[in-house]
Coordinates of C-alpha atoms and ligand atoms in Angstrom, one line a residue:
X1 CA -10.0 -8.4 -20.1
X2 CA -7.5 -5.8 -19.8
X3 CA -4.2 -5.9 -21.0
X4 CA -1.6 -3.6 -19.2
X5 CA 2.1 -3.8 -20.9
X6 CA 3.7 -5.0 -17.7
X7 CA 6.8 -6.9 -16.6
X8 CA 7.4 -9.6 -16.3
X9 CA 4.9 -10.2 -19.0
X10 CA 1.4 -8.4 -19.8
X11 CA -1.1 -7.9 -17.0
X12 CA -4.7 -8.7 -17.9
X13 CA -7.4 -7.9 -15.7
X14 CA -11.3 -8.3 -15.3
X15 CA -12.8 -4.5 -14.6
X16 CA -15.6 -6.4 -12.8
X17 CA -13.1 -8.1 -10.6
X18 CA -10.1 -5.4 -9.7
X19 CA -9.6 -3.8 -6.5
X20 CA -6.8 -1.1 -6.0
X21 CA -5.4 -1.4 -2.8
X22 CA -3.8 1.6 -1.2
X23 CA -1.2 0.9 1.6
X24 CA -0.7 2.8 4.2
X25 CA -0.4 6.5 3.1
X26 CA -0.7 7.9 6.4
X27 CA 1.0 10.8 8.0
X28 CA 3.1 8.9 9.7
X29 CA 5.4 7.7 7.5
X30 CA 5.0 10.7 5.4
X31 CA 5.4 13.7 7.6
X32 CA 7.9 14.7 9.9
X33 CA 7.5 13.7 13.4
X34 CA 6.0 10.4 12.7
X35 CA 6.7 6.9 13.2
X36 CA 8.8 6.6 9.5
X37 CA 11.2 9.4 11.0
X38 CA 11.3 7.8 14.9
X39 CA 13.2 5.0 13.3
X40 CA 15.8 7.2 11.6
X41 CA 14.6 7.2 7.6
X42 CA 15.0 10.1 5.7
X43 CA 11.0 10.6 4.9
X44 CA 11.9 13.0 2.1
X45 CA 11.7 9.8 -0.2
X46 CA 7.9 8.9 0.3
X47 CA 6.9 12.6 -1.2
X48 CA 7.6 10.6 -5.1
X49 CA 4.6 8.3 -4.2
X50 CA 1.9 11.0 -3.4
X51 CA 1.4 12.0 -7.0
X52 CA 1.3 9.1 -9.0
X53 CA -1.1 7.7 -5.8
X54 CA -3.4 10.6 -6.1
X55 CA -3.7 9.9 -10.6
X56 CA -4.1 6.3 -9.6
X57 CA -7.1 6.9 -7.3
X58 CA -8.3 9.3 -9.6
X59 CA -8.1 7.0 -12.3
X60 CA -10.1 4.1 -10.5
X61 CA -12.7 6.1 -9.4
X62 CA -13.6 7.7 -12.3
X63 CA -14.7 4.5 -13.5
X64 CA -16.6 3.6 -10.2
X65 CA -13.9 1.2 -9.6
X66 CA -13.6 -0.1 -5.7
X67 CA -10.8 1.7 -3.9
X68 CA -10.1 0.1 -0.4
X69 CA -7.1 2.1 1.9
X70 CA -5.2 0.4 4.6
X71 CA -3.1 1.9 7.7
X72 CA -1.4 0.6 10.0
X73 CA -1.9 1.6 13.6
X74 CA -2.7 0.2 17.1
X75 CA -5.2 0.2 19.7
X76 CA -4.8 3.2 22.6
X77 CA -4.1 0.5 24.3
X78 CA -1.7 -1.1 22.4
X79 CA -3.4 -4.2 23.5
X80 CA -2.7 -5.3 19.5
X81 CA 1.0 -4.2 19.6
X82 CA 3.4 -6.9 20.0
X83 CA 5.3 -6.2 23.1
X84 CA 8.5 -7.5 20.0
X85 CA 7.4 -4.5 17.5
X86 CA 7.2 -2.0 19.9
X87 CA 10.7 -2.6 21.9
X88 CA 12.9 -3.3 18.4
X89 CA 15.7 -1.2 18.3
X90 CA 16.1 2.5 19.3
X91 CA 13.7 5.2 17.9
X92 CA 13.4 8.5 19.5
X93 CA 10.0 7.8 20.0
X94 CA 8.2 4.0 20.6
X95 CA 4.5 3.4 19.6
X96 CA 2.4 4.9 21.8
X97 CA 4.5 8.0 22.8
X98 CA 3.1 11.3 22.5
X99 CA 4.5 12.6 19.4
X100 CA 3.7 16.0 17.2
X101 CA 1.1 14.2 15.7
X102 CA -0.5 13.0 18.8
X103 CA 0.6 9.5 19.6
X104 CA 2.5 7.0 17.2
X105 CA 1.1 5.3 15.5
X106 CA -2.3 5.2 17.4
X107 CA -5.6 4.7 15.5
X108 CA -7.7 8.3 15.8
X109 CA -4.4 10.3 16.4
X110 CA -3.5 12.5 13.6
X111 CA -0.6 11.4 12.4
X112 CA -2.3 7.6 11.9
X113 CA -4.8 9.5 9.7
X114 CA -4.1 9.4 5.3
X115 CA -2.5 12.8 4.0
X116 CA -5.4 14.6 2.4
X117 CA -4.0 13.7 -1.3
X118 CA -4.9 10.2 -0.8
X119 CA -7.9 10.3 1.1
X120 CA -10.6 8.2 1.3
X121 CA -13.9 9.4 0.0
X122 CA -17.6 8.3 0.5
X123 CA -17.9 4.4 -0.3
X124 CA -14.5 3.4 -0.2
X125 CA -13.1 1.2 2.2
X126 CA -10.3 1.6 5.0
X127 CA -8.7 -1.0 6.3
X128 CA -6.9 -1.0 10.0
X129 CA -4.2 -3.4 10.6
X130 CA -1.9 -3.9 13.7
X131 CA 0.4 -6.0 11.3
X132 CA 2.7 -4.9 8.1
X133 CA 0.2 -7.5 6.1
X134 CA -2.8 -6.0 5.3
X135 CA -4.3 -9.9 5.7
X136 CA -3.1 -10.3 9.0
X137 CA -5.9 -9.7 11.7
X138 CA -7.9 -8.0 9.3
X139 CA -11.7 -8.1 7.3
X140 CA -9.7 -7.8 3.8
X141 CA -9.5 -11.5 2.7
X142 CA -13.0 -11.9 3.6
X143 CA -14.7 -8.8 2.0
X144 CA -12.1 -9.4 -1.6
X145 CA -13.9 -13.0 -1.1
X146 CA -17.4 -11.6 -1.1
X147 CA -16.9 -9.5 -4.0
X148 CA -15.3 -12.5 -6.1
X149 CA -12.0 -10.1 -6.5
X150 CA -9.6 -11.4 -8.8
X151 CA -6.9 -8.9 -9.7
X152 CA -5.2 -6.5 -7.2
X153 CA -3.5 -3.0 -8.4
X154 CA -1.2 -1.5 -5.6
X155 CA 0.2 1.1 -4.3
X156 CA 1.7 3.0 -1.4
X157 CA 4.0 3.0 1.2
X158 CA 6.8 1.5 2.1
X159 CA 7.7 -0.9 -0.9
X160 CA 9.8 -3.5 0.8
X161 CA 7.8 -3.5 4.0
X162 CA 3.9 -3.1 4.0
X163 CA 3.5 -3.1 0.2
X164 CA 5.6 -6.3 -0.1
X165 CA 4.1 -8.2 2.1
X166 CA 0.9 -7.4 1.8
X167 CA 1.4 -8.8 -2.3
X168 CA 2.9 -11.6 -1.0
X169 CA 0.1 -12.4 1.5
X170 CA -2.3 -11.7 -1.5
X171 CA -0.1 -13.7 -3.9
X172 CA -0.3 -16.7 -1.4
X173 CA -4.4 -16.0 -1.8
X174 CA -5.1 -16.6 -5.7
X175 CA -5.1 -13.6 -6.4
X176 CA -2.9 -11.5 -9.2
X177 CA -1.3 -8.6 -8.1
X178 CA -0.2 -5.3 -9.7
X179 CA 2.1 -2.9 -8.0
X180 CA 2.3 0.6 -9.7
X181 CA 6.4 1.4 -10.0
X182 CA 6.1 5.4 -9.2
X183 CA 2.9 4.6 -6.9
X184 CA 5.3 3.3 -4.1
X185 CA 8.1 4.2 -2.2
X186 CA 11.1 3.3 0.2
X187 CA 13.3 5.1 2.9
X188 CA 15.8 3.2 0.5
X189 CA 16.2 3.7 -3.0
X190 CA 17.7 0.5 -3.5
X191 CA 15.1 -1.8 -1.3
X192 CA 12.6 -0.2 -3.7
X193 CA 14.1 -1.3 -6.9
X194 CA 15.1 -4.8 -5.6
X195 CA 11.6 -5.2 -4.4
X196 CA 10.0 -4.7 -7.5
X197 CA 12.9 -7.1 -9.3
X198 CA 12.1 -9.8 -6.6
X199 CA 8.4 -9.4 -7.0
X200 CA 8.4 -9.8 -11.2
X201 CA 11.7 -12.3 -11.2
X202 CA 10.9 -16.0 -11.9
X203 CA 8.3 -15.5 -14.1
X204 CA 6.4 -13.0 -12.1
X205 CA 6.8 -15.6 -8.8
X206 CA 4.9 -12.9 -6.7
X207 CA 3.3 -10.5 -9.2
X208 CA 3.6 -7.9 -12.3
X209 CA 4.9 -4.3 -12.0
X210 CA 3.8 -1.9 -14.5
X211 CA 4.9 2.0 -14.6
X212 CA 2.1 4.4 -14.3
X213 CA 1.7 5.6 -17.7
X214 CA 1.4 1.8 -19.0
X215 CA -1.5 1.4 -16.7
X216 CA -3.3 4.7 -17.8
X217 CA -2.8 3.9 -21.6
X218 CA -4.5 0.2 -20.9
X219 CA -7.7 2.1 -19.8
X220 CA -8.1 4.4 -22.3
X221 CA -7.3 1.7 -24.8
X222 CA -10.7 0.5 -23.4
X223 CA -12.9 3.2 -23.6
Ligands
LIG301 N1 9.3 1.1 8.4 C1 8.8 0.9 7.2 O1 9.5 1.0 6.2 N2 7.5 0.6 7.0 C2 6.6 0.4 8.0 O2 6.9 0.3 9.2 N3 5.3 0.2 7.6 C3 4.8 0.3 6.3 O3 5.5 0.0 5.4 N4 3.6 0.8 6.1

């Protein structure tokens, strides 16, 4: 096992059972023009994650460590959009519209595609999922199940919304999950730091948060 000096309390994880899960680092919350700035965020925030994402990956697969990615997009179609997600509110632009980046949010238009500093490469897995769980309507619970995953490291984009829900769908699964502080962001500074106080509170009701660094010296501890 392990240990990563973590809050609530220390972390301890199986190598032979730990999956990072990457959330949603796509273009279009990222980049100007996409779905993040259609709703009215200031995307300048999400540029903190890319970094610390980027050592984190580097980190995992350097010791041949799964990596599976997630993004969320919809059908051309939008036969798996929620008529409810795509009328809320009052975005300049609604999923589906033709955007600078092709069309929002739309699986195989570019802005639905990772930035390049997060990539995927060969043998890794990327998730689609219409939802902001990365459980919902999706292969993940099943293929974590068939590798007899035990441990869950996360990171990406956006803290309160994907990120959080997708620990707590995970967290509601067995499993024990990790979110990386400065390998996540928020539109809002302040959703991002009650996030990671809610998920750690009560004893660690939803999960551990550890910064980087912590989880880098934990690794090199072991080898
Ligand atoms: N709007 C927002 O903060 N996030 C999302 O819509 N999706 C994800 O978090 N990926």
């Amino acid at each position: 096992m392990i240990p990563v000096n973590a809050q609530p309390f220390e972390f301890r994880f199986d190598p032979d059972s730990v999956v990072l899960i990457v959330i949603d680092m796509q273009r279009d919350f990222i980049e100007p023009g996409g779905f993040g700035e259609t709703l009215g965020n200031d995307i300048s925030h999400m540029q903190r994650a890319i970094g610390p994402t980027a050592e984190l990956l580097k980190l995992f697969r350097e010791r041949g460590w799964p990596v599976v990615h997630t993004r969320e997009n919809h059908a051309g179609d939008l036969s798996d959009c929620p008529p409810a997600k795509r009328e809320r509110g009052n975005p300049t632009l609604r999923i589906g519209d033709d955007g600078p980046m092709g069309r929002i949010l739309i699986r195989g238009e570019p802005g639905a595609e990772i930035i390049a500093d997060c990539a995927a490469i060969e043998g890794e897995t990327v998730i689609d999922k219409p939802g902001k769980g990365a459980f919902y309507a999706t292969p993940l619970g099943d293929l974590l199940a068939e590798r007899g995953t035990k441990s869950l490291v996360f990171a990406g984009v956006t803290t309160e919304v994907c990120v959080q829900t997708t620990i707590r769908e995970a967290n509601d699964r067995g499993f024990e999950c990790l979110l990386i502080e400065e390998a996540t962001e928020s539109y809002f500074p302040e959703f991002k730091a009650a996030t990671l106080d809610m998920i750690r509170a009560q004893g660690g009701i939803v999960g551990w948060t550890a910064p980087l660094a912590s989880f880098r010296a934990a690794l090199e501890n072991e080898t």
